[in-house]
mmCIF file of C-alpha atoms (C1' of nucleotides) in Angstrom:
data_model
loop_
_atom_site.group_PDB
_atom_site.id
_atom_site.type_symbol
_atom_site.label_atom_id
_atom_site.label_comp_id
_atom_site.label_asym_id
_atom_site.label_seq_id
_atom_site.Cartn_x
_atom_site.Cartn_y
_atom_site.Cartn_z
ATOM 1 C CA UNK A 20 0.000 0.000 0.000
ATOM 2 C CA UNK A 21 1.513 3.333 -0.959
ATOM 3 C CA UNK A 22 1.638 6.306 1.302
ATOM 4 C CA UNK A 23 -1.223 8.093 -0.347
ATOM 5 C CA UNK A 24 -3.454 5.069 -0.070
ATOM 6 C CA UNK A 25 -2.476 4.691 3.538
ATOM 7 C CA UNK A 26 -3.403 8.274 4.155
ATOM 8 C CA UNK A 27 -6.700 7.803 2.452
ATOM 9 C CA UNK A 28 -7.581 4.820 4.552
ATOM 10 C CA UNK A 29 -6.347 6.629 7.594
ATOM 11 C CA UNK A 30 -8.525 9.616 6.748
ATOM 12 C CA UNK A 31 -11.449 7.345 6.142
ATOM 13 C CA UNK A 32 -11.015 5.663 9.510
ATOM 14 C CA UNK A 33 -10.621 9.055 11.055
ATOM 15 C CA UNK A 34 -13.861 10.204 9.474
ATOM 16 C CA UNK A 35 -15.744 7.200 10.783
ATOM 17 C CA UNK A 36 -14.362 7.877 14.194
ATOM 18 C CA UNK A 37 -15.433 11.499 13.957
ATOM 19 C CA UNK A 38 -18.915 10.519 12.893
ATOM 20 C CA UNK A 39 -19.233 8.181 15.841
ATOM 21 C CA UNK A 40 -17.797 10.646 18.338
ATOM 22 C CA UNK A 41 -19.667 13.676 17.023
ATOM 23 C CA UNK A 42 -16.538 15.738 16.800
ATOM 24 C CA UNK A 43 -17.006 19.454 17.184
ATOM 25 C CA UNK A 44 -15.649 21.857 14.592
ATOM 26 C CA UNK A 45 -15.550 25.598 14.180
ATOM 27 C CA UNK A 46 -14.831 28.336 16.680
ATOM 28 C CA UNK A 47 -13.816 27.341 20.164
ATOM 29 C CA UNK A 48 -15.954 28.245 23.133
ATOM 30 C CA UNK A 49 -14.610 29.658 26.365
ATOM 31 C CA UNK A 50 -15.454 26.368 28.090
ATOM 32 C CA UNK A 51 -13.421 24.431 25.593
ATOM 33 C CA UNK A 52 -10.514 26.795 26.039
ATOM 34 C CA UNK A 53 -10.797 26.366 29.786
ATOM 35 C CA UNK A 54 -10.777 22.606 29.498
ATOM 36 C CA UNK A 55 -7.773 22.607 27.224
ATOM 37 C CA UNK A 56 -5.735 25.083 29.232
ATOM 38 C CA UNK A 57 -6.547 23.403 32.533
ATOM 39 C CA UNK A 58 -5.647 20.000 31.210
ATOM 40 C CA UNK A 59 -2.359 21.122 29.712
ATOM 41 C CA UNK A 60 -1.481 23.064 32.845
ATOM 42 C CA UNK A 61 -1.743 19.870 34.852
ATOM 43 C CA UNK A 62 -0.603 17.221 32.407
ATOM 44 C CA UNK A 63 1.474 19.093 29.872
ATOM 45 C CA UNK A 64 1.096 19.032 26.126
ATOM 46 C CA UNK A 65 1.610 16.238 23.619
ATOM 47 C CA UNK A 66 -0.291 13.073 22.771
ATOM 48 C CA UNK A 67 -2.973 15.336 21.383
ATOM 49 C CA UNK A 68 -5.510 12.687 20.435
ATOM 50 C CA UNK A 69 -5.640 11.167 23.888
ATOM 51 C CA UNK A 70 -5.355 14.617 25.420
ATOM 52 C CA UNK A 71 -8.508 15.669 23.611
ATOM 53 C CA UNK A 72 -10.374 12.670 24.969
ATOM 54 C CA UNK A 73 -9.007 12.853 28.499
ATOM 55 C CA UNK A 74 -9.726 16.570 28.725
ATOM 56 C CA UNK A 75 -13.316 15.875 27.769
ATOM 57 C CA UNK A 76 -13.086 17.805 24.535
ATOM 58 C CA UNK A 77 -15.083 16.695 21.540
ATOM 59 C CA UNK A 78 -12.332 17.888 19.288
ATOM 60 C CA UNK A 79 -9.679 16.188 17.240
ATOM 61 C CA UNK A 80 -6.161 16.131 18.580
ATOM 62 C CA UNK A 81 -5.135 18.279 15.679
ATOM 63 C CA UNK A 82 -7.701 20.891 16.520
ATOM 64 C CA UNK A 83 -6.534 20.981 20.152
ATOM 65 C CA UNK A 84 -2.926 21.292 19.134
ATOM 66 C CA UNK A 85 -3.692 24.130 16.752
ATOM 67 C CA UNK A 86 -5.795 25.988 19.276
ATOM 68 C CA UNK A 87 -3.069 25.686 21.875
ATOM 69 C CA UNK A 88 -0.162 26.641 19.660
ATOM 70 C CA UNK A 89 -1.822 29.497 17.841
ATOM 71 C CA UNK A 90 -3.917 31.003 20.561
ATOM 72 C CA UNK A 91 -3.815 29.672 24.105
ATOM 73 C CA UNK A 92 -0.137 28.942 24.541
ATOM 74 C CA UNK A 93 1.658 31.310 26.926
ATOM 75 C CA UNK A 94 3.682 34.122 25.383
ATOM 76 C CA UNK A 95 1.832 34.090 22.122
ATOM 77 C CA UNK A 96 2.379 37.577 20.823
ATOM 78 C CA UNK A 97 -0.639 39.266 19.341
ATOM 79 C CA UNK A 98 -1.320 42.622 17.882
ATOM 80 C CA UNK A 99 0.039 44.417 14.886
ATOM 81 C CA UNK A 100 3.123 43.149 13.206
ATOM 82 C CA UNK A 101 5.776 45.783 13.694
ATOM 83 C CA UNK A 102 7.849 47.245 10.897
ATOM 84 C CA UNK A 103 10.825 45.282 12.120
ATOM 85 C CA UNK A 104 8.849 42.108 12.042
ATOM 86 C CA UNK A 105 7.604 42.908 8.559
ATOM 87 C CA UNK A 106 11.138 43.502 7.434
ATOM 88 C CA UNK A 107 12.286 40.258 8.928
ATOM 89 C CA UNK A 108 9.426 38.330 7.384
ATOM 90 C CA UNK A 109 10.203 39.728 3.960
ATOM 91 C CA UNK A 110 13.857 38.923 4.287
ATOM 92 C CA UNK A 111 13.369 35.454 5.650
ATOM 93 C CA UNK A 112 10.743 34.642 3.082
ATOM 94 C CA UNK A 113 13.060 35.716 0.300
ATOM 95 C CA UNK A 114 15.569 33.326 1.777
ATOM 96 C CA UNK A 115 13.440 30.392 2.797
ATOM 97 C CA UNK A 116 10.225 30.719 0.853
ATOM 98 C CA UNK A 117 6.991 29.519 2.419
ATOM 99 C CA UNK A 118 8.721 27.914 5.377
ATOM 100 C CA UNK A 119 6.337 29.592 7.772
ATOM 101 C CA UNK A 120 7.221 27.650 10.844
ATOM 102 C CA UNK A 121 10.909 28.282 10.277
ATOM 103 C CA UNK A 122 10.274 31.975 9.781
ATOM 104 C CA UNK A 123 8.086 32.021 12.879
ATOM 105 C CA UNK A 124 10.942 30.672 14.952
ATOM 106 C CA UNK A 125 12.780 33.913 14.271
ATOM 107 C CA UNK A 126 9.895 36.074 15.451
ATOM 108 C CA UNK A 127 9.412 35.330 19.126
ATOM 109 C CA UNK A 128 5.800 34.799 20.032
ATOM 110 C CA UNK A 129 4.538 34.902 16.477
ATOM 111 C CA UNK A 130 2.934 31.808 15.030
ATOM 112 C CA UNK A 131 3.423 30.384 11.588
ATOM 113 C CA UNK A 132 -0.281 30.854 11.004
ATOM 114 C CA UNK A 133 -0.088 34.546 11.783
ATOM 115 C CA UNK A 134 2.892 35.073 9.513
ATOM 116 C CA UNK A 135 1.248 33.089 6.773
ATOM 117 C CA UNK A 136 -1.864 35.208 7.097
ATOM 118 C CA UNK A 137 0.216 38.370 7.027
ATOM 119 C CA UNK A 138 1.896 37.210 3.858
ATOM 120 C CA UNK A 139 -1.326 36.343 2.149
ATOM 121 C CA UNK A 140 -3.209 39.475 3.103
ATOM 122 C CA UNK A 141 -0.478 42.058 2.643
ATOM 123 C CA UNK A 142 2.228 40.767 0.389
ATOM 124 C CA UNK A 143 0.163 38.761 -2.030
ATOM 125 C CA UNK A 144 -2.269 41.634 -2.245
ATOM 126 C CA UNK A 145 0.610 43.850 -3.209
ATOM 127 C CA UNK A 146 1.724 41.424 -5.898
ATOM 128 C CA UNK A 147 -1.779 41.341 -7.234
ATOM 129 C CA UNK A 148 -1.882 45.114 -7.259
ATOM 130 C CA UNK A 149 1.341 45.165 -9.244
ATOM 131 C CA UNK A 150 -0.047 42.549 -11.589
ATOM 132 C CA UNK A 151 2.786 40.119 -11.151
ATOM 133 C CA UNK A 152 3.234 36.723 -9.599
ATOM 134 C CA UNK A 153 4.308 36.778 -5.988
ATOM 135 C CA UNK A 154 7.006 34.257 -6.815
ATOM 136 C CA UNK A 155 8.187 36.025 -9.922
ATOM 137 C CA UNK A 156 11.686 37.369 -10.052
ATOM 138 C CA UNK A 157 10.327 40.823 -10.758
ATOM 139 C CA UNK A 158 8.260 40.885 -7.612
ATOM 140 C CA UNK A 159 10.967 39.342 -5.471
ATOM 141 C CA UNK A 160 13.501 41.857 -6.695
ATOM 142 C CA UNK A 161 11.107 44.695 -6.108
ATOM 143 C CA UNK A 162 10.548 43.413 -2.626
ATOM 144 C CA UNK A 163 14.191 43.031 -1.788
ATOM 145 C CA UNK A 164 15.612 46.114 -3.375
ATOM 146 C CA UNK A 165 12.797 48.603 -3.213
ATOM 147 C CA UNK A 166 10.240 47.630 -0.626
ATOM 148 C CA UNK A 167 12.575 46.430 2.058
ATOM 149 C CA UNK A 168 15.040 49.336 1.881
ATOM 150 C CA UNK A 169 12.136 51.751 2.020
ATOM 151 C CA UNK A 170 10.682 49.904 4.914
ATOM 152 C CA UNK A 171 13.982 50.270 6.661
ATOM 153 C CA UNK A 172 14.097 53.944 5.874
ATOM 154 C CA UNK A 173 10.739 54.323 7.518
ATOM 155 C CA UNK A 174 11.945 52.439 10.525
ATOM 156 C CA UNK A 175 14.977 54.667 10.820
ATOM 157 C CA UNK A 176 13.037 57.808 10.149
ATOM 158 C CA UNK A 177 10.613 56.895 12.862
ATOM 159 C CA UNK A 178 13.156 55.931 15.438
ATOM 160 C CA UNK A 179 13.488 59.422 16.843
ATOM 161 C CA UNK A 180 9.872 59.699 17.778
ATOM 162 C CA UNK A 181 9.178 56.104 18.431
ATOM 163 C CA UNK A 182 6.397 55.197 20.716
ATOM 164 C CA UNK A 183 5.603 51.785 22.075
ATOM 165 C CA UNK A 184 3.398 49.929 19.715
ATOM 166 C CA UNK A 185 0.290 48.253 21.013
ATOM 167 C CA UNK A 186 1.621 44.767 20.610
ATOM 168 C CA UNK A 187 0.953 42.673 23.620
ATOM 169 C CA UNK A 188 2.525 39.614 25.018
ATOM 170 C CA UNK A 189 -0.114 37.671 26.775
ATOM 171 C CA UNK A 190 0.745 35.142 29.398
ATOM 172 C CA UNK A 191 -2.303 33.202 28.429
ATOM 173 C CA UNK A 192 -5.447 34.090 26.614
ATOM 174 C CA UNK A 193 -7.315 31.981 29.049
ATOM 175 C CA UNK A 194 -9.464 33.915 31.426
ATOM 176 C CA UNK A 195 -10.995 31.725 34.133
ATOM 177 C CA UNK A 196 -13.318 34.532 35.106
ATOM 178 C CA UNK A 197 -15.183 34.083 31.891
ATOM 179 C CA UNK A 198 -17.532 31.222 32.293
ATOM 180 C CA UNK A 199 -20.215 31.954 29.774
ATOM 181 C CA UNK A 200 -20.760 29.575 26.936
ATOM 182 C CA UNK A 201 -20.414 32.232 24.322
ATOM 183 C CA UNK A 202 -18.405 31.317 21.336
ATOM 184 C CA UNK A 203 -15.053 32.981 21.197
ATOM 185 C CA UNK A 204 -15.299 35.465 18.413
ATOM 186 C CA UNK A 205 -12.569 34.569 15.984
ATOM 187 C CA UNK A 206 -12.292 38.073 14.692
ATOM 188 C CA UNK A 207 -12.386 39.851 17.993
ATOM 189 C CA UNK A 208 -9.375 42.122 18.068
ATOM 190 C CA UNK A 209 -9.318 41.710 21.819
ATOM 191 C CA UNK A 210 -8.102 38.260 22.635
ATOM 192 C CA UNK A 211 -10.067 36.414 25.287
ATOM 193 C CA UNK A 212 -8.752 37.305 28.657
ATOM 194 C CA UNK A 213 -8.058 40.850 27.659
ATOM 195 C CA UNK A 214 -11.587 41.765 26.892
ATOM 196 C CA UNK A 215 -12.104 42.895 30.458
ATOM 197 C CA UNK A 216 -8.540 43.756 31.186
ATOM 198 C CA UNK A 217 -8.806 47.452 30.668
ATOM 199 C CA UNK A 218 -7.205 47.372 27.272
ATOM 200 C CA UNK A 219 -9.517 49.311 25.056
ATOM 201 C CA UNK A 220 -10.645 47.731 21.871
ATOM 202 C CA UNK A 221 -9.052 50.530 19.950
ATOM 203 C CA UNK A 222 -5.695 49.254 21.103
ATOM 204 C CA UNK A 223 -6.134 46.453 18.648
ATOM 205 C CA UNK A 224 -8.144 48.214 16.018
ATOM 206 C CA UNK A 225 -7.075 49.065 12.550
ATOM 207 C CA UNK A 226 -6.793 52.640 13.747
ATOM 208 C CA UNK A 227 -3.453 51.778 15.192
ATOM 209 C CA UNK A 228 -2.338 49.434 12.515
ATOM 210 C CA UNK A 229 0.315 51.217 10.531
ATOM 211 C CA UNK A 230 -1.275 54.477 11.497
ATOM 212 C CA UNK A 231 2.012 55.615 12.865
ATOM 213 C CA UNK A 232 4.882 54.337 10.828
ATOM 214 C CA UNK A 233 7.218 55.318 13.608
ATOM 215 C CA UNK A 234 5.608 53.031 16.064
ATOM 216 C CA UNK A 235 8.659 51.067 16.829
ATOM 217 C CA UNK A 236 11.481 50.367 18.948
ATOM 218 C CA UNK A 237 15.172 50.736 18.936
ATOM 219 C CA UNK A 238 16.960 52.304 16.067
ATOM 220 C CA UNK A 239 18.189 49.390 14.063
ATOM 221 C CA UNK A 240 21.463 50.999 13.130
ATOM 222 C CA UNK A 241 23.022 49.496 10.086
ATOM 223 C CA UNK A 242 20.476 47.285 8.431
ATOM 224 C CA UNK A 243 23.086 44.996 7.033
ATOM 225 C CA UNK A 244 24.412 44.221 10.438
ATOM 226 C CA UNK A 245 21.131 44.483 12.231
ATOM 227 C CA UNK A 246 20.592 42.158 15.088
ATOM 228 C CA UNK A 247 17.660 43.775 16.791
ATOM 229 C CA UNK A 248 15.997 40.474 17.493
ATOM 230 C CA UNK A 249 17.526 38.389 20.169
ATOM 231 C CA UNK A 250 16.752 35.245 18.286
ATOM 232 C CA UNK A 251 17.892 36.450 14.966
ATOM 233 C CA UNK A 252 19.174 33.398 13.181
ATOM 234 C CA UNK A 253 22.817 32.941 12.544
ATOM 235 C CA UNK A 254 24.028 33.620 9.044
ATOM 236 C CA UNK A 255 20.923 35.454 8.079
ATOM 237 C CA UNK A 256 22.737 38.293 6.453
ATOM 238 C CA UNK A 257 19.655 40.134 5.314
ATOM 239 C CA UNK A 258 20.274 41.777 1.998
ATOM 240 C CA UNK A 259 23.340 40.860 0.148
ATOM 241 C CA UNK A 260 25.124 43.961 -1.013
ATOM 242 C CA UNK A 261 26.842 42.161 -3.826
ATOM 243 C CA UNK A 262 23.608 40.788 -5.146
ATOM 244 C CA UNK A 263 22.145 44.214 -4.750
ATOM 245 C CA UNK A 264 24.893 45.888 -6.708
ATOM 246 C CA UNK A 265 24.701 43.249 -9.351
ATOM 247 C CA UNK A 266 21.041 43.882 -9.789
ATOM 248 C CA UNK A 267 20.862 47.615 -9.727
ATOM 249 C CA UNK A 268 20.861 47.926 -13.462
ATOM 250 C CA UNK A 269 17.206 47.044 -13.402
ATOM 251 C CA UNK A 270 16.404 49.273 -10.497
ATOM 252 C CA UNK A 271 14.779 52.082 -12.355
ATOM 253 C CA UNK A 272 12.082 49.977 -13.899
ATOM 254 C CA UNK A 273 11.245 48.515 -10.536
ATOM 255 C CA UNK A 274 11.247 51.914 -8.961
ATOM 256 C CA UNK A 275 8.665 52.897 -11.468
ATOM 257 C CA UNK A 276 6.610 49.836 -10.686
ATOM 258 C CA UNK A 277 7.003 50.260 -6.977
ATOM 259 C CA UNK A 278 6.310 53.938 -6.705
ATOM 260 C CA UNK A 279 5.415 55.786 -3.562
ATOM 261 C CA UNK A 280 1.758 55.210 -4.080
ATOM 262 C CA UNK A 281 2.290 51.513 -4.189
ATOM 263 C CA UNK A 282 4.539 51.609 -1.188
ATOM 264 C CA UNK A 283 1.931 53.587 0.625
ATOM 265 C CA UNK A 284 -0.598 51.007 -0.371
ATOM 266 C CA UNK A 285 1.608 48.244 0.844
ATOM 267 C CA UNK A 286 1.944 49.694 4.306
ATOM 268 C CA UNK A 287 -1.612 50.865 4.678
ATOM 269 C "C1'" DA B 10 -30.121 52.598 6.070
ATOM 270 C "C1'" DA B 11 -28.956 48.632 3.748
ATOM 271 C "C1'" DG B 12 -26.799 45.603 0.842
ATOM 272 C "C1'" DA B 13 -22.416 44.476 -1.501
ATOM 273 C "C1'" DC B 14 -17.846 43.975 -1.134
ATOM 274 C "C1'" DC B 15 -13.372 43.604 1.294
ATOM 275 C "C1'" DT B 16 -10.148 42.337 4.953
ATOM 276 C "C1'" DA B 17 -8.136 39.797 8.521
ATOM 277 C "C1'" DC B 18 -7.672 35.818 10.903
ATOM 278 C "C1'" DA B 19 -9.134 31.433 13.166
ATOM 279 C "C1'" DA B 20 -9.643 26.954 11.951
ATOM 280 C "C1'" DC B 21 -9.782 22.965 8.943
ATOM 281 C "C1'" DC B 22 -7.729 19.780 5.532
ATOM 282 C "C1'" DG B 23 -4.457 16.892 3.180
ATOM 283 C "C1'" DC B 24 -0.009 15.405 3.035
ATOM 284 C "C1'" DA B 25 4.537 13.963 4.692
ATOM 285 C "C1'" DC B 26 7.365 12.019 7.923
ATOM 286 C "C1'" DA B 27 8.958 10.144 12.418
ATOM 287 C "C1'" DA B 28 8.099 7.157 16.146
ATOM 288 C "C1'" DT B 29 6.253 3.095 17.816
ATOM 289 C "C1'" DA B 30 4.015 -1.472 17.967
ATOM 290 C "C1'" DC C 15 9.938 -5.025 7.649
ATOM 291 C "C1'" DT C 16 5.260 -3.402 7.776
ATOM 292 C "C1'" DA C 17 1.307 -1.140 9.682
ATOM 293 C "C1'" DT C 18 -0.388 2.219 12.638
ATOM 294 C "C1'" DT C 19 -0.373 6.366 15.203
ATOM 295 C "C1'" DG C 20 1.071 10.958 16.326
ATOM 296 C "C1'" DT C 21 2.778 15.256 14.963
ATOM 297 C "C1'" DG C 22 3.963 19.162 12.141
ATOM 298 C "C1'" DC C 23 3.608 21.869 8.066
ATOM 299 C "C1'" DG C 24 1.683 24.490 4.273
ATOM 300 C "C1'" DG C 25 -2.480 25.444 1.685
ATOM 301 C "C1'" DT C 26 -7.096 26.712 1.840
ATOM 302 C "C1'" DT C 27 -11.640 28.015 3.501
ATOM 303 C "C1'" DG C 28 -15.275 30.198 6.341
ATOM 304 C "C1'" DT C 29 -16.865 34.076 8.422
ATOM 305 C "C1'" DA C 30 -17.277 38.304 11.527
ATOM 306 C "C1'" DG C 31 -16.595 42.858 11.277
ATOM 307 C "C1'" DG C 32 -15.364 46.896 8.677
ATOM 308 C "C1'" DT C 33 -15.823 49.815 4.607
ATOM 309 C "C1'" DC C 34 -17.849 51.317 0.497
ATOM 310 C "C1'" DT C 35 -21.580 52.558 -2.566
#
DNA sequence: AAGACCTACAACCGCACAATA
DNA sequence: CTATTGTGCGGTTGTAGGTCT
């Protein structure tokens, strides 16, 4: 039996099991979050299928794992993706491609899902706007040699008046005080547990997203030697000056493609 | 005011691979 | 060695809320 066939039979068995067990799908409720967090707090994570059963959750192990890793896990960082994070994502993606989990490892507290979503909503939108394939050389070059340098300029320009951005590091999204059975709103900008924490909803609204391009942190200094992130991977040399110089002959055409309006669009 | 459209993001799915029986 | 199970990853979808007309 080949692998695909094995997977098919496995999926089929899994489906039967789901039908029998009446597995829940869709948005998680506060109760479910409570069950999952409480169980993991006591027993630790892993063995997700049995964990789901033992915790009394009518969810698949996969679903539990995803909910934990992307939302309930301590130190999951939520809120707007900072300019530095954007820059890092662009650079790492140009280097590694769609290796979201690998990229996420370099952005503490960010999940692969969040980075993937960022890429799809912002970067692919930009490619579409420019009428080129996101994986095309043209778009990649534009990204590396026009978008990213300009992003860095904005970071540097904003460093003098930087204010803390509204990103939050949440110990856990789980709030035991919430015991209603309301479904956790998947699009609520206030993560569960912060809804009553005093953080106003506007802290997470689009009003703050990119509204202040100076909303960041430490001056990065020289981009090429930048190591602003503690976990910045070794040998990630960001842009390669030699490659850059070798490419510049085509710069003007890209500049014309990636004009200020487009850049504005990209960051708004 | 209301319906259409858009955006962002949580969650699901299929596949691949490693570990284990 | 083979079959099964568990886990992780990347792609995709569904939908609530926001914006536009």
